[in-house]
């Protein structure tokens, strides 16, 4: 039995199950809402049937646009270098994919190319002396699509846009700029309802996709726009308005959403991250060396902590979104030997789960360092196969069983989420 909201535009729909009290409730977050006309606030449907049947009926009832992307495989720079990228690293890793070239479709540059977050048309001249069009052209020369990361609503405190246009920033009740996220030493959020800020956003997208020539934009930290209600609008309505603006600004270019409430972008974005960030360590840790106060603040604002185990749970149990709402991005898997806290079996397990349950497949490794065995696994995981998830459930407190078909062959993967012990080698 599936209960589903058909629209988050009037506000977020909250489903709550109180098992101890045998109570299931549906509520609507309408904080900040000003109604001038009669409006349907709650639009929830209920379908019964088999797993795929109920999701087909649910998504069919919304008449969503089908995703333009059905499969992508390639590289993203973030989970190896984070912001410490430059032109030499990017072009080296681009060449490193040559031995797997026939299995690669996209090469994405992540955070670190810009001088400051928010000043997107100011690439760091020391790191990217030839500019971003030059790099996009090099990617195209390899026959790949060129992708680039942007946090379109964020403006680092020290950014030029934040200093020159403080009136463009979302303010708190005291009139001070509202902190939208903790990253980069703290970042404010552009208020896209401000006409000049709105045009600024449209302009940098026009340059990035039409002048620099990037085919796909990965848009991150979008939730910063709707942390608080404003202008007589709920948080859900603000997020939907923001997604509409991004679609308008990008035209027909592909959008990969990230850090965005999923309901707002279904049928609008072409692909979407459906998990938290993966971690470079299999074992879950809380925010490194943050103090307790900093940790609480980080979780309050960012609403997540990187965790490969949580990412795997998200990936498996949101597999039904793929091809219906958008193309699922389960985040990266790893095959490299250094700068990583994974066993070899954990790497293979994570890679297999991503390929079964997602269709945007990324690594951040320099494949130029791979031996023949790792190149073979990279090609295997990047290979576009016909997967269908038949069953996924916890069969013990930390043990998950995933039954699926692969090109018509029935397979079953069972693994311990805590240790990463599994039968993955038997089914590869």
Tab-separated table of C-alpha atoms in Angstrom:
chain	number	residue	atom	x	y	z
A	1	UNK	CA	0.000	0.000	0.000
A	2	UNK	CA	1.553	3.285	-1.134
A	3	UNK	CA	0.591	6.751	0.093
A	4	UNK	CA	2.144	9.516	-1.978
A	5	UNK	CA	1.909	13.280	-2.289
A	6	UNK	CA	1.255	14.517	-5.818
A	7	UNK	CA	2.637	17.993	-5.151
A	8	UNK	CA	5.020	19.695	-2.732
A	9	UNK	CA	4.410	23.103	-4.291
A	10	UNK	CA	2.064	24.274	-1.533
A	11	UNK	CA	4.381	22.964	1.197
A	12	UNK	CA	6.169	19.826	2.290
A	13	UNK	CA	3.998	16.799	3.007
A	14	UNK	CA	4.896	15.021	6.229
A	15	UNK	CA	4.114	11.326	6.711
A	16	UNK	CA	4.490	10.105	10.283
A	17	UNK	CA	4.093	6.585	11.636
A	18	UNK	CA	3.810	6.060	15.415
A	19	UNK	CA	4.028	2.285	15.750
A	20	UNK	CA	3.649	2.281	19.531
A	21	UNK	CA	0.347	4.161	19.236
A	22	UNK	CA	-0.821	2.443	16.027
A	23	UNK	CA	-1.166	5.832	14.324
A	24	UNK	CA	-0.356	7.003	10.800
A	25	UNK	CA	-0.717	10.724	10.077
A	26	UNK	CA	-0.332	13.037	7.108
A	27	UNK	CA	0.416	16.717	7.690
A	28	UNK	CA	1.381	19.720	5.584
A	29	UNK	CA	4.138	22.214	6.423
A	30	UNK	CA	2.377	25.515	5.737
A	31	UNK	CA	4.502	27.702	8.031
A	32	UNK	CA	4.813	31.123	6.402
A	33	UNK	CA	1.977	30.543	3.962
A	34	UNK	CA	-0.286	33.433	2.994
A	35	UNK	CA	-3.405	32.309	1.113
A	36	UNK	CA	-5.263	34.763	-1.094
A	37	UNK	CA	-7.401	32.226	-2.970
A	38	UNK	CA	-8.841	28.793	-2.333
A	39	UNK	CA	-6.037	26.221	-2.608
A	40	UNK	CA	-5.711	22.460	-2.327
A	41	UNK	CA	-3.079	22.074	0.362
A	42	UNK	CA	-3.009	18.284	0.639
A	43	UNK	CA	-3.087	16.180	-2.529
A	44	UNK	CA	-2.331	12.609	-1.486
A	45	UNK	CA	-3.153	9.449	-3.422
A	46	UNK	CA	-3.187	5.835	-2.269
A	47	UNK	CA	-2.509	2.773	-4.433
A	48	UNK	CA	-2.441	-0.933	-3.603
A	49	UNK	CA	-0.740	-3.681	-5.539
A	50	UNK	CA	2.664	-5.091	-6.359
A	51	UNK	CA	5.788	-2.997	-5.842
A	52	UNK	CA	6.296	-1.790	-9.427
A	53	UNK	CA	2.575	-1.452	-10.075
A	54	UNK	CA	1.943	1.013	-7.264
A	55	UNK	CA	4.921	3.184	-8.203
A	56	UNK	CA	3.897	3.168	-11.882
A	57	UNK	CA	0.410	4.308	-10.859
A	58	UNK	CA	1.734	6.937	-8.459
A	59	UNK	CA	4.190	8.565	-10.840
A	60	UNK	CA	1.728	8.147	-13.721
A	61	UNK	CA	-0.874	10.127	-11.762
A	62	UNK	CA	1.437	13.153	-11.785
A	63	UNK	CA	2.083	12.982	-15.548
A	64	UNK	CA	5.770	13.811	-15.069
A	65	UNK	CA	8.101	14.542	-17.947
A	66	UNK	CA	10.250	11.507	-18.624
A	67	UNK	CA	13.957	12.011	-17.813
A	68	UNK	CA	16.117	12.832	-20.832
A	69	UNK	CA	18.956	10.848	-19.238
A	70	UNK	CA	18.666	7.106	-18.846
A	71	UNK	CA	22.330	6.258	-18.244
A	72	UNK	CA	25.634	8.047	-17.585
A	73	UNK	CA	29.048	6.744	-16.576
A	74	UNK	CA	32.270	8.574	-15.964
A	75	UNK	CA	34.360	10.707	-13.661
A	76	UNK	CA	33.883	13.429	-11.059
A	77	UNK	CA	36.825	15.076	-9.295
A	78	UNK	CA	35.386	15.634	-5.808
A	79	UNK	CA	35.995	12.408	-3.873
A	80	UNK	CA	39.723	12.313	-4.478
A	81	UNK	CA	40.863	15.932	-4.413
A	82	UNK	CA	37.920	17.915	-3.038
A	83	UNK	CA	38.706	21.604	-3.768
A	84	UNK	CA	42.381	20.895	-4.450
A	85	UNK	CA	42.058	20.559	-8.208
A	86	UNK	CA	43.808	22.351	-11.030
A	87	UNK	CA	44.048	22.147	-14.798
A	88	UNK	CA	46.956	19.693	-14.721
A	89	UNK	CA	45.130	17.252	-12.411
A	90	UNK	CA	41.935	17.419	-14.446
A	91	UNK	CA	43.674	16.869	-17.800
A	92	UNK	CA	45.821	14.067	-16.342
A	93	UNK	CA	42.756	12.238	-15.005
A	94	UNK	CA	40.990	12.858	-18.308
A	95	UNK	CA	43.815	11.050	-20.113
A	96	UNK	CA	43.742	8.372	-17.417
A	97	UNK	CA	40.364	7.143	-18.659
A	98	UNK	CA	41.710	6.247	-22.102
A	99	UNK	CA	41.898	2.491	-21.367
A	100	UNK	CA	38.202	2.506	-20.423
A	101	UNK	CA	37.172	5.065	-23.035
A	102	UNK	CA	34.467	2.967	-24.670
A	103	UNK	CA	32.677	2.678	-21.301
A	104	UNK	CA	32.804	6.397	-20.403
A	105	UNK	CA	30.198	8.980	-21.407
A	106	UNK	CA	30.825	11.998	-19.138
A	107	UNK	CA	33.660	13.792	-17.351
A	108	UNK	CA	32.619	16.224	-14.600
A	109	UNK	CA	34.645	18.942	-12.883
A	110	UNK	CA	33.531	19.443	-9.299
A	111	UNK	CA	34.095	22.196	-6.742
A	112	UNK	CA	37.461	23.961	-6.691
A	113	UNK	CA	37.747	25.642	-10.095
A	114	UNK	CA	36.143	28.932	-8.997
A	115	UNK	CA	37.977	31.695	-7.141
A	116	UNK	CA	35.168	31.888	-4.573
A	117	UNK	CA	31.822	30.133	-4.346
A	118	UNK	CA	29.258	32.462	-5.901
A	119	UNK	CA	31.687	34.087	-8.347
A	120	UNK	CA	31.135	31.383	-10.961
A	121	UNK	CA	32.488	33.331	-13.917
A	122	UNK	CA	35.813	33.912	-12.136
A	123	UNK	CA	37.803	30.681	-12.505
A	124	UNK	CA	40.907	30.666	-10.323
A	125	UNK	CA	43.618	31.879	-12.736
A	126	UNK	CA	46.416	30.154	-10.827
A	127	UNK	CA	44.649	26.792	-11.000
A	128	UNK	CA	42.953	27.057	-14.397
A	129	UNK	CA	45.062	29.511	-16.396
A	130	UNK	CA	43.409	28.668	-19.719
A	131	UNK	CA	39.855	29.047	-18.403
A	132	UNK	CA	36.969	26.622	-18.332
A	133	UNK	CA	36.043	26.641	-22.020
A	134	UNK	CA	39.513	25.272	-22.727
A	135	UNK	CA	38.908	22.381	-20.341
A	136	UNK	CA	35.407	21.703	-21.723
A	137	UNK	CA	36.896	21.569	-25.221
A	138	UNK	CA	39.521	19.062	-24.058
A	139	UNK	CA	36.762	16.867	-22.607
A	140	UNK	CA	34.812	17.053	-25.855
A	141	UNK	CA	37.955	16.119	-27.802
A	142	UNK	CA	37.865	12.785	-25.944
A	143	UNK	CA	34.287	12.239	-27.090
A	144	UNK	CA	32.772	12.743	-23.619
A	145	UNK	CA	30.057	15.030	-22.357
A	146	UNK	CA	31.412	17.846	-20.176
A	147	UNK	CA	29.885	18.361	-16.736
A	148	UNK	CA	30.540	21.031	-14.134
A	149	UNK	CA	29.510	21.552	-10.496
A	150	UNK	CA	27.792	24.740	-9.301
A	151	UNK	CA	26.120	25.792	-6.048
A	152	UNK	CA	23.935	28.357	-7.831
A	153	UNK	CA	22.242	29.852	-4.777
A	154	UNK	CA	25.338	30.010	-2.541
A	155	UNK	CA	27.700	32.959	-2.050
A	156	UNK	CA	30.796	32.491	0.075
A	157	UNK	CA	31.168	35.196	2.733
A	158	UNK	CA	34.330	36.476	1.072
A	159	UNK	CA	32.946	36.291	-2.475
A	160	UNK	CA	32.748	39.341	-4.661
A	161	UNK	CA	29.003	38.915	-5.194
A	162	UNK	CA	28.326	38.854	-1.432
A	163	UNK	CA	30.459	41.931	-0.800
A	164	UNK	CA	29.191	43.981	-3.749
A	165	UNK	CA	25.521	43.013	-3.541
A	166	UNK	CA	24.504	42.433	0.086
A	167	UNK	CA	20.943	43.403	-0.882
A	168	UNK	CA	20.744	40.215	-2.987
A	169	UNK	CA	21.152	37.945	0.065
A	170	UNK	CA	18.423	36.272	2.117
A	171	UNK	CA	18.179	38.019	5.496
A	172	UNK	CA	17.135	36.797	8.935
A	173	UNK	CA	14.598	38.550	11.169
A	174	UNK	CA	17.266	41.025	12.295
A	175	UNK	CA	18.182	41.951	8.739
A	176	UNK	CA	21.480	40.084	8.745
A	177	UNK	CA	22.477	37.687	5.923
A	178	UNK	CA	21.254	34.179	6.672
A	179	UNK	CA	23.894	31.454	6.662
A	180	UNK	CA	22.750	28.860	4.125
A	181	UNK	CA	25.463	26.254	4.688
A	182	UNK	CA	28.659	25.694	6.653
A	183	UNK	CA	30.862	24.919	3.665
A	184	UNK	CA	33.786	27.120	2.598
A	185	UNK	CA	33.873	28.880	5.969
A	186	UNK	CA	30.178	29.697	5.645
A	187	UNK	CA	28.078	30.796	2.709
A	188	UNK	CA	25.097	33.093	2.336
A	189	UNK	CA	22.200	32.452	-0.035
A	190	UNK	CA	21.121	34.558	-2.990
A	191	UNK	CA	17.447	35.508	-2.863
A	192	UNK	CA	16.236	34.591	-6.337
A	193	UNK	CA	13.048	36.626	-5.796
A	194	UNK	CA	15.270	39.730	-6.002
A	195	UNK	CA	15.101	40.737	-9.711
A	196	UNK	CA	18.806	41.565	-10.036
A	197	UNK	CA	19.914	38.392	-8.228
A	198	UNK	CA	17.630	36.409	-10.509
A	199	UNK	CA	19.245	37.929	-13.607
A	200	UNK	CA	22.710	37.287	-12.159
A	201	UNK	CA	21.860	33.586	-11.823
A	202	UNK	CA	20.481	33.403	-15.355
A	203	UNK	CA	23.559	35.133	-16.756
A	204	UNK	CA	26.199	32.827	-15.268
A	205	UNK	CA	24.268	29.786	-16.473
A	206	UNK	CA	24.098	31.286	-19.963
A	207	UNK	CA	27.879	31.705	-20.019
A	208	UNK	CA	28.637	28.270	-18.540
A	209	UNK	CA	26.421	26.227	-20.857
A	210	UNK	CA	26.423	28.342	-24.018
A	211	UNK	CA	29.857	30.037	-24.042
A	212	UNK	CA	32.008	27.598	-22.065
A	213	UNK	CA	30.104	24.696	-23.629
A	214	UNK	CA	29.272	22.442	-20.672
A	215	UNK	CA	26.611	19.850	-21.430
A	216	UNK	CA	25.496	19.089	-17.871
A	217	UNK	CA	25.469	21.105	-14.662
A	218	UNK	CA	25.497	19.451	-11.235
A	219	UNK	CA	23.596	21.825	-8.970
A	220	UNK	CA	24.312	21.494	-5.265
A	221	UNK	CA	23.237	22.906	-1.875
A	222	UNK	CA	19.859	23.883	-3.315
A	223	UNK	CA	18.134	23.349	0.045
A	224	UNK	CA	19.847	26.512	1.326
A	225	UNK	CA	17.151	28.468	-0.522
A	226	UNK	CA	14.328	27.125	1.644
A	227	UNK	CA	15.724	26.821	5.159
A	228	UNK	CA	13.212	29.439	6.329
A	229	UNK	CA	9.855	30.498	4.801
A	230	UNK	CA	9.598	34.044	3.453
A	231	UNK	CA	7.533	36.347	1.246
A	232	UNK	CA	4.306	34.648	2.296
A	233	UNK	CA	5.545	31.347	0.859
A	234	UNK	CA	6.193	27.986	2.494
A	235	UNK	CA	9.566	26.282	2.299
A	236	UNK	CA	8.151	23.795	-0.192
A	237	UNK	CA	6.816	26.525	-2.460
A	238	UNK	CA	10.152	28.370	-2.375
A	239	UNK	CA	12.044	25.226	-3.340
A	240	UNK	CA	9.687	24.510	-6.236
A	241	UNK	CA	10.038	28.110	-7.466
A	242	UNK	CA	13.823	27.739	-7.274
A	243	UNK	CA	13.801	24.506	-9.271
A	244	UNK	CA	11.623	26.170	-11.915
A	245	UNK	CA	14.131	29.030	-12.198
A	246	UNK	CA	17.048	26.618	-12.620
A	247	UNK	CA	15.226	24.721	-15.359
A	248	UNK	CA	14.486	28.003	-17.138
A	249	UNK	CA	18.081	29.209	-16.791
A	250	UNK	CA	19.603	25.976	-18.125
A	251	UNK	CA	17.276	25.615	-21.084
A	252	UNK	CA	17.568	22.156	-22.598
A	253	UNK	CA	20.918	21.372	-20.956
A	254	UNK	CA	21.027	18.443	-18.555
A	255	UNK	CA	20.635	19.108	-14.835
A	256	UNK	CA	21.911	16.773	-12.122
A	257	UNK	CA	20.356	17.874	-8.839
A	258	UNK	CA	22.118	17.441	-5.505
A	259	UNK	CA	21.271	18.595	-1.989
A	260	UNK	CA	17.684	19.193	-3.026
A	261	UNK	CA	14.363	17.996	-1.558
A	262	UNK	CA	13.443	15.262	-4.020
A	263	UNK	CA	9.753	16.077	-4.455
A	264	UNK	CA	10.529	19.526	-5.858
A	265	UNK	CA	12.568	18.288	-8.812
A	266	UNK	CA	10.724	15.151	-9.935
A	267	UNK	CA	9.989	15.410	-13.645
A	268	UNK	CA	11.999	18.637	-13.925
A	269	UNK	CA	15.639	17.696	-13.342
A	270	UNK	CA	17.103	15.038	-15.614
A	271	UNK	CA	19.027	13.267	-12.854
A	272	UNK	CA	19.208	13.603	-9.094
A	273	UNK	CA	21.370	12.424	-6.215
A	274	UNK	CA	19.243	10.076	-4.144
A	275	UNK	CA	21.749	9.528	-1.333
A	276	UNK	CA	23.859	11.467	1.098
A	277	UNK	CA	27.528	11.914	0.207
A	278	UNK	CA	29.589	8.752	0.247
A	279	UNK	CA	32.563	8.772	2.596
A	280	UNK	CA	36.150	7.789	1.859
A	281	UNK	CA	35.843	5.452	4.847
A	282	UNK	CA	33.478	2.503	5.023
A	283	UNK	CA	33.114	2.931	8.786
A	284	UNK	CA	30.824	5.797	9.736
A	285	UNK	CA	32.444	8.690	11.628
A	286	UNK	CA	30.919	11.943	12.820
A	287	UNK	CA	32.338	15.015	11.094
A	288	UNK	CA	36.016	14.381	11.773
A	289	UNK	CA	37.416	16.630	14.471
A	290	UNK	CA	34.511	19.069	14.784
A	291	UNK	CA	33.680	20.270	18.259
A	292	UNK	CA	30.267	19.327	19.672
A	293	UNK	CA	28.852	22.798	18.993
A	294	UNK	CA	30.239	22.883	15.461
A	295	UNK	CA	28.909	19.389	14.816
A	296	UNK	CA	25.399	20.303	15.983
A	297	UNK	CA	25.479	23.446	13.836
A	298	UNK	CA	26.736	21.509	10.819
A	299	UNK	CA	24.017	18.878	11.092
A	300	UNK	CA	21.325	21.552	11.615
A	301	UNK	CA	22.321	23.406	8.465
A	302	UNK	CA	23.599	20.623	6.214
A	303	UNK	CA	21.064	17.993	7.344
A	304	UNK	CA	23.468	15.167	6.586
A	305	UNK	CA	26.897	13.737	7.283
A	306	UNK	CA	28.914	11.834	4.649
A	307	UNK	CA	28.396	8.099	5.135
A	308	UNK	CA	28.889	5.277	2.654
A	309	UNK	CA	26.615	3.026	4.713
A	310	UNK	CA	23.775	5.560	4.696
A	311	UNK	CA	24.383	6.220	0.995
A	312	UNK	CA	23.978	2.506	0.280
A	313	UNK	CA	20.694	2.359	2.230
A	314	UNK	CA	19.407	5.390	0.300
A	315	UNK	CA	20.528	3.918	-3.011
A	316	UNK	CA	18.805	0.577	-2.485
A	317	UNK	CA	15.526	1.783	-1.023
A	318	UNK	CA	15.045	4.671	-3.460
A	319	UNK	CA	15.687	2.570	-6.564
A	320	UNK	CA	12.027	2.961	-7.597
A	321	UNK	CA	12.637	6.653	-8.432
A	322	UNK	CA	14.967	5.749	-11.304
A	323	UNK	CA	13.392	6.314	-14.711
A	324	UNK	CA	10.170	7.517	-13.133
A	325	UNK	CA	11.094	10.767	-11.361
A	326	UNK	CA	14.566	11.245	-12.875
A	327	UNK	CA	17.722	9.209	-13.464
A	328	UNK	CA	19.118	8.053	-10.094
A	329	UNK	CA	22.580	9.209	-9.007
A	330	UNK	CA	23.742	6.993	-6.112
A	331	UNK	CA	27.033	8.908	-5.742
A	332	UNK	CA	30.495	7.490	-6.364
A	333	UNK	CA	32.129	4.120	-5.904
A	334	UNK	CA	35.880	3.604	-5.430
A	335	UNK	CA	38.525	1.295	-6.875
A	336	UNK	CA	41.771	3.099	-5.994
A	337	UNK	CA	44.250	1.803	-3.391
A	338	UNK	CA	45.218	4.984	-1.524
A	339	UNK	CA	43.544	7.774	0.443
A	340	UNK	CA	40.669	5.421	1.223
A	341	UNK	CA	39.378	3.358	4.165
A	342	UNK	CA	37.794	0.461	2.246
A	343	UNK	CA	38.675	-3.204	1.879
A	344	UNK	CA	38.735	-4.616	-1.640
A	345	UNK	CA	35.483	-6.496	-0.995
A	346	UNK	CA	33.805	-3.309	0.259
A	347	UNK	CA	34.837	-1.508	-2.934
A	348	UNK	CA	33.334	-4.250	-5.100
A	349	UNK	CA	30.168	-4.323	-2.988
A	350	UNK	CA	29.622	-0.576	-3.227
A	351	UNK	CA	30.261	-0.601	-6.965
A	352	UNK	CA	27.812	-3.449	-7.577
A	353	UNK	CA	25.044	-1.844	-5.509
A	354	UNK	CA	25.430	1.429	-7.410
A	355	UNK	CA	25.206	-0.311	-10.790
A	356	UNK	CA	22.148	-2.355	-9.825
A	357	UNK	CA	20.167	0.496	-8.243
A	358	UNK	CA	21.410	3.594	-10.075
A	359	UNK	CA	22.125	4.828	-13.571
A	360	UNK	CA	24.502	7.770	-12.988
A	361	UNK	CA	27.781	6.019	-12.219
A	362	UNK	CA	30.830	8.031	-11.163
A	363	UNK	CA	34.328	7.391	-9.868
A	364	UNK	CA	36.799	10.012	-8.652
A	365	UNK	CA	39.878	7.827	-9.098
A	366	UNK	CA	42.651	8.523	-11.571
A	367	UNK	CA	42.179	5.462	-13.748
A	368	UNK	CA	45.662	6.080	-15.124
A	369	UNK	CA	46.953	4.533	-11.874
A	370	UNK	CA	44.864	1.360	-12.280
A	371	UNK	CA	46.283	-2.059	-13.028
A	372	UNK	CA	44.523	-4.279	-15.566
A	373	UNK	CA	42.282	-5.843	-12.916
A	374	UNK	CA	40.907	-2.481	-11.806
A	375	UNK	CA	40.413	-1.317	-15.375
A	376	UNK	CA	38.447	-4.522	-15.928
A	377	UNK	CA	36.186	-3.840	-12.943
A	378	UNK	CA	35.748	-0.214	-14.001
A	379	UNK	CA	34.534	-1.349	-17.414
A	380	UNK	CA	32.296	-3.966	-15.787
A	381	UNK	CA	30.640	-1.452	-13.469
A	382	UNK	CA	30.297	1.148	-16.233
A	383	UNK	CA	28.695	-1.339	-18.619
A	384	UNK	CA	25.057	-0.473	-19.334
A	385	UNK	CA	23.058	-3.556	-18.362
A	386	UNK	CA	19.386	-4.364	-17.950
A	387	UNK	CA	18.871	-4.463	-14.185
A	388	UNK	CA	15.596	-4.932	-12.344
A	389	UNK	CA	15.282	-4.958	-8.550
A	390	UNK	CA	12.848	-7.673	-7.474
A	391	UNK	CA	13.182	-7.399	-3.689
A	392	UNK	CA	15.202	-5.414	-1.162
A	393	UNK	CA	14.852	-5.729	2.589
A	394	UNK	CA	16.669	-5.946	5.890
A	395	UNK	CA	16.766	-9.612	6.917
A	396	UNK	CA	18.583	-8.795	10.176
A	397	UNK	CA	19.507	-5.638	12.071
A	398	UNK	CA	22.426	-4.851	9.780
A	399	UNK	CA	22.049	-7.405	6.965
A	400	UNK	CA	20.392	-6.501	3.656
A	401	UNK	CA	19.298	-8.861	0.907
A	402	UNK	CA	18.941	-7.523	-2.625
A	403	UNK	CA	17.337	-9.763	-5.262
A	404	UNK	CA	17.624	-8.564	-8.846
A	405	UNK	CA	17.856	-9.659	-12.450
A	406	UNK	CA	20.869	-8.775	-14.602
A	407	UNK	CA	20.296	-9.104	-18.338
A	408	UNK	CA	17.581	-11.638	-17.511
A	409	UNK	CA	19.679	-13.680	-15.067
A	410	UNK	CA	18.336	-13.854	-11.511
A	411	UNK	CA	20.859	-12.983	-8.777
A	412	UNK	CA	20.831	-12.341	-5.038
A	413	UNK	CA	23.241	-10.137	-3.070
A	414	UNK	CA	23.389	-10.430	0.723
A	415	UNK	CA	25.707	-8.225	2.774
A	416	UNK	CA	26.426	-6.957	6.260
A	417	UNK	CA	26.108	-3.185	6.289
A	418	UNK	CA	28.476	-2.774	9.242
A	419	UNK	CA	31.351	-4.963	8.064
A	420	UNK	CA	30.809	-5.049	4.312
A	421	UNK	CA	31.023	-8.854	4.299
A	422	UNK	CA	29.051	-10.172	1.333
A	423	UNK	CA	28.735	-12.659	-1.501
A	424	UNK	CA	29.528	-9.996	-4.108
A	425	UNK	CA	32.495	-11.895	-5.595
A	426	UNK	CA	30.211	-14.850	-6.313
A	427	UNK	CA	27.824	-12.800	-8.450
A	428	UNK	CA	30.338	-10.636	-10.332
